Amino acid sequence: QQQVKQSPQSLIVQKGGISIINCAYENTAFDYFPWYQQFPGKGPALLIAIRPDVSEKKEGRFTISFNKSAKQFSLHIMDSQPGDSATYFCAARSSGTYKYIFGTGTRLKVLA
Amino acid sequence: DADVTQTPRNRITKTGKRIMLECSQTKGHDRMYWYRQDPGLGLRLIYYSFDVKDINKGEISDGYSVSRQAQAKFSLSLESAIPNQTALYFCATSPPGGNYGYTFGSGTRLTVV
């Protein structure tokens, strides 16, 4: 079974701090790695994504770090804000099928 | 209007009842998906369709069926609902090819009593 393991399950960060969420995968046939942000009562929304030929991608306060040899990728939220409080899912796309495997989610709370 | 609309938003049904969850999209995407979200388990794929004539099972299709009525409409049915099908259900769409993620609907919260 293809899997994407996500940690931690929950995270509490002070306002202005750095939030870090990690994911690890086993299948080397994954070819695209997005992160989704989900607010209560809403569907997940694409936040940022990376291809395996890139080691880092930054968009504003959000950065993905990708380690192909370790088969790990992480989301870093710099200067975390209370508005960032949400559930975050990592995902990996199986090449050729365009199906995504999702991590189990991380509930982030940023304290004001 | 939302790009991906799911109806109903909330539903309580009894064990053994048949229920249909509907999804419509204005994105013009060919690919549509049904996912189920459970606490601690993330999102799991139930069924997916890459065009009107293409229906494929996902990892947890048992107890579910789908119908792709048109490019824009993809329905999920529970033929005989059971309590462990209580979950949050999401429809999603994506364009063909390229590095694109999904566009999700706002979800249907289903409770089977």
PDB file of C-alpha atoms in Angstrom:
ATOM      1  CA  GLN A   1       0.000   0.000   0.000  1.00  0.00           C
ATOM      2  CA  GLN A   2       1.369   3.364  -0.965  1.00  0.00           C
ATOM      3  CA  GLN A   3       1.624   5.629   2.041  1.00  0.00           C
ATOM      4  CA  VAL A   4       2.488   9.139   2.985  1.00  0.00           C
ATOM      5  CA  LYS A   5       3.296   9.501   6.673  1.00  0.00           C
ATOM      6  CA  GLN A   6       2.676  12.923   8.176  1.00  0.00           C
ATOM      7  CA  SER A   7       3.768  14.315  11.518  1.00  0.00           C
ATOM      8  CA  PRO A   8       3.005  15.768  13.952  1.00  0.00           C
ATOM      9  CA  GLN A   9      -0.712  15.120  14.319  1.00  0.00           C
ATOM     10  CA  SER A  10      -1.153  18.458  16.064  1.00  0.00           C
ATOM     11  CA  LEU A  11       1.015  21.505  16.594  1.00  0.00           C
ATOM     12  CA  ILE A  12       0.758  24.608  18.742  1.00  0.00           C
ATOM     13  CA  VAL A  13       2.940  27.573  17.856  1.00  0.00           C
ATOM     14  CA  GLN A  14       3.215  31.079  19.226  1.00  0.00           C
ATOM     15  CA  LYS A  15       2.433  33.981  16.937  1.00  0.00           C
ATOM     16  CA  GLY A  16       5.557  34.891  14.987  1.00  0.00           C
ATOM     17  CA  GLY A  17       7.077  31.453  15.387  1.00  0.00           C
ATOM     18  CA  ILE A  18       7.955  28.877  12.751  1.00  0.00           C
ATOM     19  CA  SER A  19       5.574  25.970  12.118  1.00  0.00           C
ATOM     20  CA  ILE A  20       7.120  22.835  10.657  1.00  0.00           C
ATOM     21  CA  ILE A  21       5.157  19.853   9.368  1.00  0.00           C
ATOM     22  CA  ASN A  22       6.881  16.787   7.993  1.00  0.00           C
ATOM     23  CA  CYS A  23       5.914  14.078   5.522  1.00  0.00           C
ATOM     24  CA  ALA A  24       7.705  10.933   4.405  1.00  0.00           C
ATOM     25  CA  TYR A  25       6.895   8.615   1.537  1.00  0.00           C
ATOM     26  CA  GLU A  26       7.982   5.214   0.314  1.00  0.00           C
ATOM     27  CA  ASN A  27       7.012   5.072  -3.348  1.00  0.00           C
ATOM     28  CA  THR A  28       9.674   6.524  -5.630  1.00  0.00           C
ATOM     29  CA  ALA A  29       7.111   6.791  -8.433  1.00  0.00           C
ATOM     30  CA  PHE A  30       5.530   9.881  -6.869  1.00  0.00           C
ATOM     31  CA  ASP A  31       6.126  12.909  -9.069  1.00  0.00           C
ATOM     32  CA  TYR A  32       4.354  15.889  -7.500  1.00  0.00           C
ATOM     33  CA  PHE A  33       3.986  16.920  -3.876  1.00  0.00           C
ATOM     34  CA  PRO A  34       1.327  19.486  -2.909  1.00  0.00           C
ATOM     35  CA  TRP A  35       0.292  20.812   0.451  1.00  0.00           C
ATOM     36  CA  TYR A  36      -3.318  21.640   1.238  1.00  0.00           C
ATOM     37  CA  GLN A  37      -4.770  23.946   3.880  1.00  0.00           C
ATOM     38  CA  GLN A  38      -8.206  23.240   5.309  1.00  0.00           C
ATOM     39  CA  PHE A  39     -10.263  25.551   7.493  1.00  0.00           C
ATOM     40  CA  PRO A  40     -13.215  24.223   9.522  1.00  0.00           C
ATOM     41  CA  GLY A  41     -16.285  23.706   7.368  1.00  0.00           C
ATOM     42  CA  LYS A  42     -14.313  24.071   4.150  1.00  0.00           C
ATOM     43  CA  GLY A  43     -12.692  21.760   1.687  1.00  0.00           C
ATOM     44  CA  PRO A  44      -8.904  21.550   1.452  1.00  0.00           C
ATOM     45  CA  ALA A  45      -7.346  24.245  -0.707  1.00  0.00           C
ATOM     46  CA  LEU A  46      -4.059  23.957  -2.571  1.00  0.00           C
ATOM     47  CA  LEU A  47      -1.424  25.962  -0.727  1.00  0.00           C
ATOM     48  CA  ILE A  48       1.910  25.220  -2.358  1.00  0.00           C
ATOM     49  CA  ALA A  49       3.441  22.346  -4.328  1.00  0.00           C
ATOM     50  CA  ILE A  50       6.833  21.077  -5.437  1.00  0.00           C
ATOM     51  CA  ARG A  51       8.311  18.718  -8.039  1.00  0.00           C
ATOM     52  CA  PRO A  52      10.985  16.199  -7.011  1.00  0.00           C
ATOM     53  CA  ASP A  53      13.666  17.876  -9.150  1.00  0.00           C
ATOM     54  CA  VAL A  54      13.544  20.954  -6.907  1.00  0.00           C
ATOM     55  CA  SER A  55      14.878  21.033  -3.321  1.00  0.00           C
ATOM     56  CA  GLU A  56      12.977  24.065  -2.101  1.00  0.00           C
ATOM     57  CA  LYS A  57      10.061  26.238  -3.106  1.00  0.00           C
ATOM     58  CA  LYS A  58       8.988  29.399  -1.355  1.00  0.00           C
ATOM     59  CA  GLU A  59       5.758  31.356  -1.669  1.00  0.00           C
ATOM     60  CA  GLY A  60       5.461  34.196   0.784  1.00  0.00           C
ATOM     61  CA  ARG A  61       5.701  32.820   4.301  1.00  0.00           C
ATOM     62  CA  PHE A  62       5.269  29.216   3.126  1.00  0.00           C
ATOM     63  CA  THR A  63       8.238  27.069   2.080  1.00  0.00           C
ATOM     64  CA  ILE A  64       8.451  23.436   1.013  1.00  0.00           C
ATOM     65  CA  SER A  65      11.747  21.662   1.584  1.00  0.00           C
ATOM     66  CA  PHE A  66      12.222  18.453  -0.375  1.00  0.00           C
ATOM     67  CA  ASN A  67      14.827  15.758   0.269  1.00  0.00           C
ATOM     68  CA  LYS A  68      14.642  13.235  -2.540  1.00  0.00           C
ATOM     69  CA  SER A  69      17.262  10.846  -1.176  1.00  0.00           C
ATOM     70  CA  ALA A  70      15.538  10.663   2.212  1.00  0.00           C
ATOM     71  CA  LYS A  71      12.077  10.603   0.599  1.00  0.00           C
ATOM     72  CA  GLN A  72      10.910  13.377   2.888  1.00  0.00           C
ATOM     73  CA  PHE A  73       9.362  16.783   2.421  1.00  0.00           C
ATOM     74  CA  SER A  74       8.259  19.420   4.846  1.00  0.00           C
ATOM     75  CA  LEU A  75       6.198  22.584   5.065  1.00  0.00           C
ATOM     76  CA  HIS A  76       7.619  25.554   6.919  1.00  0.00           C
ATOM     77  CA  ILE A  77       5.366  28.463   7.869  1.00  0.00           C
ATOM     78  CA  MET A  78       7.453  31.458   8.823  1.00  0.00           C
ATOM     79  CA  ASP A  79       6.112  34.213  11.096  1.00  0.00           C
ATOM     80  CA  SER A  80       3.073  32.068  11.887  1.00  0.00           C
ATOM     81  CA  GLN A  81      -0.177  33.992  12.386  1.00  0.00           C
ATOM     82  CA  PRO A  82      -3.444  33.089  14.123  1.00  0.00           C
ATOM     83  CA  GLY A  83      -5.066  33.092  10.681  1.00  0.00           C
ATOM     84  CA  ASP A  84      -2.816  30.176   9.742  1.00  0.00           C
ATOM     85  CA  SER A  85      -4.643  28.000  12.274  1.00  0.00           C
ATOM     86  CA  ALA A  86      -6.010  25.173  10.143  1.00  0.00           C
ATOM     87  CA  THR A  87      -5.455  21.554   9.248  1.00  0.00           C
ATOM     88  CA  TYR A  88      -2.655  20.913   6.775  1.00  0.00           C
ATOM     89  CA  PHE A  89      -2.387  17.878   4.523  1.00  0.00           C
ATOM     90  CA  CYS A  90       0.593  16.785   2.508  1.00  0.00           C
ATOM     91  CA  ALA A  91      -0.013  14.713  -0.592  1.00  0.00           C
ATOM     92  CA  ALA A  92       1.921  12.829  -3.241  1.00  0.00           C
ATOM     93  CA  ARG A  93       0.834  12.131  -6.791  1.00  0.00           C
ATOM     94  CA  SER A  94       1.421   8.739  -8.307  1.00  0.00           C
ATOM     95  CA  SER A  95       3.065   9.358 -11.680  1.00  0.00           C
ATOM     96  CA  GLY A  96       1.024   8.338 -14.695  1.00  0.00           C
ATOM     97  CA  THR A  97      -2.196   7.969 -12.724  1.00  0.00           C
ATOM     98  CA  TYR A  98      -2.785  11.528 -11.474  1.00  0.00           C
ATOM     99  CA  LYS A  99      -4.119  10.111  -8.227  1.00  0.00           C
ATOM    100  CA  TYR A 100      -2.994  11.602  -4.958  1.00  0.00           C
ATOM    101  CA  ILE A 101      -2.206   9.869  -1.693  1.00  0.00           C
ATOM    102  CA  PHE A 102      -2.808  12.141   1.278  1.00  0.00           C
ATOM    103  CA  GLY A 103      -1.139  12.303   4.648  1.00  0.00           C
ATOM    104  CA  THR A 104      -3.272  12.047   7.768  1.00  0.00           C
ATOM    105  CA  GLY A 105      -3.249  15.785   8.454  1.00  0.00           C
ATOM    106  CA  THR A 106      -1.761  18.153  11.028  1.00  0.00           C
ATOM    107  CA  ARG A 107      -3.955  20.435  13.071  1.00  0.00           C
ATOM    108  CA  LEU A 108      -2.062  23.695  13.585  1.00  0.00           C
ATOM    109  CA  LYS A 109      -3.023  26.239  16.200  1.00  0.00           C
ATOM    110  CA  VAL A 110      -1.210  29.550  16.330  1.00  0.00           C
ATOM    111  CA  LEU A 111      -1.624  31.353  19.604  1.00  0.00           C
ATOM    112  CA  ALA A 112      -2.121  35.118  19.519  1.00  0.00           C
TER     113      ALA A 112
ATOM    114  CA  ASP B   1     -20.779  30.767  -6.936  1.00  0.00           C
ATOM    115  CA  ALA B   2     -18.418  28.017  -5.823  1.00  0.00           C
ATOM    116  CA  ASP B   3     -16.353  26.236  -8.482  1.00  0.00           C
ATOM    117  CA  VAL B   4     -17.227  22.839  -6.993  1.00  0.00           C
ATOM    118  CA  THR B   5     -20.629  22.542  -5.324  1.00  0.00           C
ATOM    119  CA  GLN B   6     -21.655  19.654  -3.129  1.00  0.00           C
ATOM    120  CA  THR B   7     -25.177  18.910  -1.954  1.00  0.00           C
ATOM    121  CA  PRO B   8     -26.367  18.367   0.664  1.00  0.00           C
ATOM    122  CA  ARG B   9     -23.954  20.032   3.098  1.00  0.00           C
ATOM    123  CA  ASN B  10     -25.189  17.941   5.995  1.00  0.00           C
ATOM    124  CA  ARG B  11     -27.261  14.784   6.093  1.00  0.00           C
ATOM    125  CA  ILE B  12     -28.424  12.398   8.759  1.00  0.00           C
ATOM    126  CA  THR B  13     -29.745   9.073   7.537  1.00  0.00           C
ATOM    127  CA  LYS B  14     -30.721   5.753   8.997  1.00  0.00           C
ATOM    128  CA  THR B  15     -28.881   2.475   8.639  1.00  0.00           C
ATOM    129  CA  GLY B  16     -29.971   0.621   5.512  1.00  0.00           C
ATOM    130  CA  LYS B  17     -31.178   3.681   3.629  1.00  0.00           C
ATOM    131  CA  ARG B  18     -29.923   4.590   0.181  1.00  0.00           C
ATOM    132  CA  ILE B  19     -28.433   8.040  -0.083  1.00  0.00           C
ATOM    133  CA  MET B  20     -26.928  10.063  -2.907  1.00  0.00           C
ATOM    134  CA  LEU B  21     -24.391  12.831  -2.578  1.00  0.00           C
ATOM    135  CA  GLU B  22     -24.125  15.164  -5.517  1.00  0.00           C
ATOM    136  CA  CYS B  23     -21.285  17.183  -6.954  1.00  0.00           C
ATOM    137  CA  SER B  24     -21.285  19.704  -9.759  1.00  0.00           C
ATOM    138  CA  GLN B  25     -18.444  21.846 -11.055  1.00  0.00           C
ATOM    139  CA  THR B  26     -17.994  24.913 -13.216  1.00  0.00           C
ATOM    140  CA  LYS B  27     -14.220  24.497 -13.626  1.00  0.00           C
ATOM    141  CA  GLY B  28     -14.572  22.656 -16.928  1.00  0.00           C
ATOM    142  CA  HIS B  29     -12.298  19.929 -15.595  1.00  0.00           C
ATOM    143  CA  ASP B  30     -12.532  16.427 -17.004  1.00  0.00           C
ATOM    144  CA  ARG B  31     -11.330  14.666 -13.879  1.00  0.00           C
ATOM    145  CA  MET B  32     -13.516  14.266 -10.824  1.00  0.00           C
ATOM    146  CA  TYR B  33     -12.955  12.444  -7.558  1.00  0.00           C
ATOM    147  CA  TRP B  34     -14.763  11.432  -4.394  1.00  0.00           C
ATOM    148  CA  TYR B  35     -12.807  11.358  -1.149  1.00  0.00           C
ATOM    149  CA  ARG B  36     -13.758  10.477   2.370  1.00  0.00           C
ATOM    150  CA  GLN B  37     -12.199  12.264   5.373  1.00  0.00           C
ATOM    151  CA  ASP B  38     -12.037  10.655   8.787  1.00  0.00           C
ATOM    152  CA  PRO B  39     -10.172  12.025  11.835  1.00  0.00           C
ATOM    153  CA  GLY B  40      -6.664  10.613  11.981  1.00  0.00           C
ATOM    154  CA  LEU B  41      -7.003   8.920   8.609  1.00  0.00           C
ATOM    155  CA  GLY B  42      -6.760  11.869   6.275  1.00  0.00           C
ATOM    156  CA  LEU B  43      -8.413  11.761   2.870  1.00  0.00           C
ATOM    157  CA  ARG B  44      -9.027   8.435   1.183  1.00  0.00           C
ATOM    158  CA  LEU B  45     -10.067   7.969  -2.428  1.00  0.00           C
ATOM    159  CA  ILE B  46     -13.421   6.274  -3.027  1.00  0.00           C
ATOM    160  CA  TYR B  47     -13.926   6.616  -6.797  1.00  0.00           C
ATOM    161  CA  TYR B  48     -12.579   8.721  -9.611  1.00  0.00           C
ATOM    162  CA  SER B  49     -13.523   9.513 -13.177  1.00  0.00           C
ATOM    163  CA  PHE B  50     -11.289  10.919 -15.901  1.00  0.00           C
ATOM    164  CA  ASP B  51     -14.162  11.534 -18.311  1.00  0.00           C
ATOM    165  CA  VAL B  52     -17.851  10.759 -18.679  1.00  0.00           C
ATOM    166  CA  LYS B  53     -17.262   7.196 -19.865  1.00  0.00           C
ATOM    167  CA  ASP B  54     -14.480   6.434 -17.399  1.00  0.00           C
ATOM    168  CA  ILE B  55     -15.177   5.272 -13.819  1.00  0.00           C
ATOM    169  CA  ASN B  56     -12.517   3.783 -11.558  1.00  0.00           C
ATOM    170  CA  LYS B  57     -12.486   2.398  -8.045  1.00  0.00           C
ATOM    171  CA  GLY B  58     -10.285   3.987  -5.438  1.00  0.00           C
ATOM    172  CA  GLU B  59      -8.862   2.423  -2.304  1.00  0.00           C
ATOM    173  CA  ILE B  60     -12.141   2.229  -0.343  1.00  0.00           C
ATOM    174  CA  SER B  61     -14.923   1.702  -2.914  1.00  0.00           C
ATOM    175  CA  ASP B  62     -16.783  -1.129  -1.134  1.00  0.00           C
ATOM    176  CA  GLY B  63     -20.307  -0.027  -0.190  1.00  0.00           C
ATOM    177  CA  TYR B  64     -20.250   2.911  -2.604  1.00  0.00           C
ATOM    178  CA  SER B  65     -21.173   3.495  -6.230  1.00  0.00           C
ATOM    179  CA  VAL B  66     -20.886   6.506  -8.509  1.00  0.00           C
ATOM    180  CA  SER B  67     -22.478   7.986 -11.600  1.00  0.00           C
ATOM    181  CA  ARG B  68     -20.913  10.509 -13.970  1.00  0.00           C
ATOM    182  CA  GLN B  69     -23.993  12.090 -15.502  1.00  0.00           C
ATOM    183  CA  ALA B  70     -22.116  14.757 -17.436  1.00  0.00           C
ATOM    184  CA  GLN B  71     -18.687  16.331 -17.508  1.00  0.00           C
ATOM    185  CA  ALA B  72     -19.803  18.646 -14.735  1.00  0.00           C
ATOM    186  CA  LYS B  73     -21.685  16.186 -12.517  1.00  0.00           C
ATOM    187  CA  PHE B  74     -20.432  13.272 -10.441  1.00  0.00           C
ATOM    188  CA  SER B  75     -22.657  11.610  -7.847  1.00  0.00           C
ATOM    189  CA  LEU B  76     -21.760   9.240  -5.032  1.00  0.00           C
ATOM    190  CA  SER B  77     -24.294   6.732  -3.725  1.00  0.00           C
ATOM    191  CA  LEU B  78     -24.383   4.648  -0.602  1.00  0.00           C
ATOM    192  CA  GLU B  79     -26.660   1.772  -1.535  1.00  0.00           C
ATOM    193  CA  SER B  80     -27.339   0.672   2.032  1.00  0.00           C
ATOM    194  CA  ALA B  81     -25.809   3.070   4.516  1.00  0.00           C
ATOM    195  CA  ILE B  82     -24.044   1.736   7.607  1.00  0.00           C
ATOM    196  CA  PRO B  83     -22.790   3.645  10.675  1.00  0.00           C
ATOM    197  CA  ASN B  84     -19.094   3.324   9.768  1.00  0.00           C
ATOM    198  CA  GLN B  85     -19.825   5.342   6.644  1.00  0.00           C
ATOM    199  CA  THR B  86     -20.327   8.340   8.902  1.00  0.00           C
ATOM    200  CA  ALA B  87     -17.711  10.779   7.633  1.00  0.00           C
ATOM    201  CA  LEU B  88     -17.002  13.984   5.773  1.00  0.00           C
ATOM    202  CA  TYR B  89     -17.181  13.456   1.999  1.00  0.00           C
ATOM    203  CA  PHE B  90     -15.398  15.646  -0.508  1.00  0.00           C
ATOM    204  CA  CYS B  91     -15.705  15.937  -4.242  1.00  0.00           C
ATOM    205  CA  ALA B  92     -12.683  17.252  -6.125  1.00  0.00           C
ATOM    206  CA  THR B  93     -11.775  18.110  -9.695  1.00  0.00           C
ATOM    207  CA  SER B  94      -8.559  18.513 -11.629  1.00  0.00           C
ATOM    208  CA  PRO B  95      -7.565  19.331 -15.204  1.00  0.00           C
ATOM    209  CA  PRO B  96      -5.847  16.666 -17.306  1.00  0.00           C
ATOM    210  CA  GLY B  97      -2.077  16.499 -17.250  1.00  0.00           C
ATOM    211  CA  GLY B  98       0.342  19.049 -15.866  1.00  0.00           C
ATOM    212  CA  ASN B  99       1.227  19.880 -12.305  1.00  0.00           C
ATOM    213  CA  TYR B 100      -2.099  20.877 -10.897  1.00  0.00           C
ATOM    214  CA  GLY B 101      -3.639  20.056  -7.588  1.00  0.00           C
ATOM    215  CA  TYR B 102      -7.269  19.455  -6.864  1.00  0.00           C
ATOM    216  CA  THR B 103     -10.106  21.903  -6.436  1.00  0.00           C
ATOM    217  CA  PHE B 104     -12.266  20.599  -3.608  1.00  0.00           C
ATOM    218  CA  GLY B 105     -15.892  21.247  -2.776  1.00  0.00           C
ATOM    219  CA  SER B 106     -16.913  22.310   0.719  1.00  0.00           C
ATOM    220  CA  GLY B 107     -17.879  18.790   1.696  1.00  0.00           C
ATOM    221  CA  THR B 108     -20.907  16.832   2.844  1.00  0.00           C
ATOM    222  CA  ARG B 109     -21.056  15.779   6.471  1.00  0.00           C
ATOM    223  CA  LEU B 110     -22.903  12.467   6.547  1.00  0.00           C
ATOM    224  CA  THR B 111     -24.107  10.805   9.720  1.00  0.00           C
ATOM    225  CA  VAL B 112     -25.559   7.299   9.610  1.00  0.00           C
ATOM    226  CA  VAL B 113     -27.552   6.386  12.720  1.00  0.00           C
TER     227      VAL B 113
END
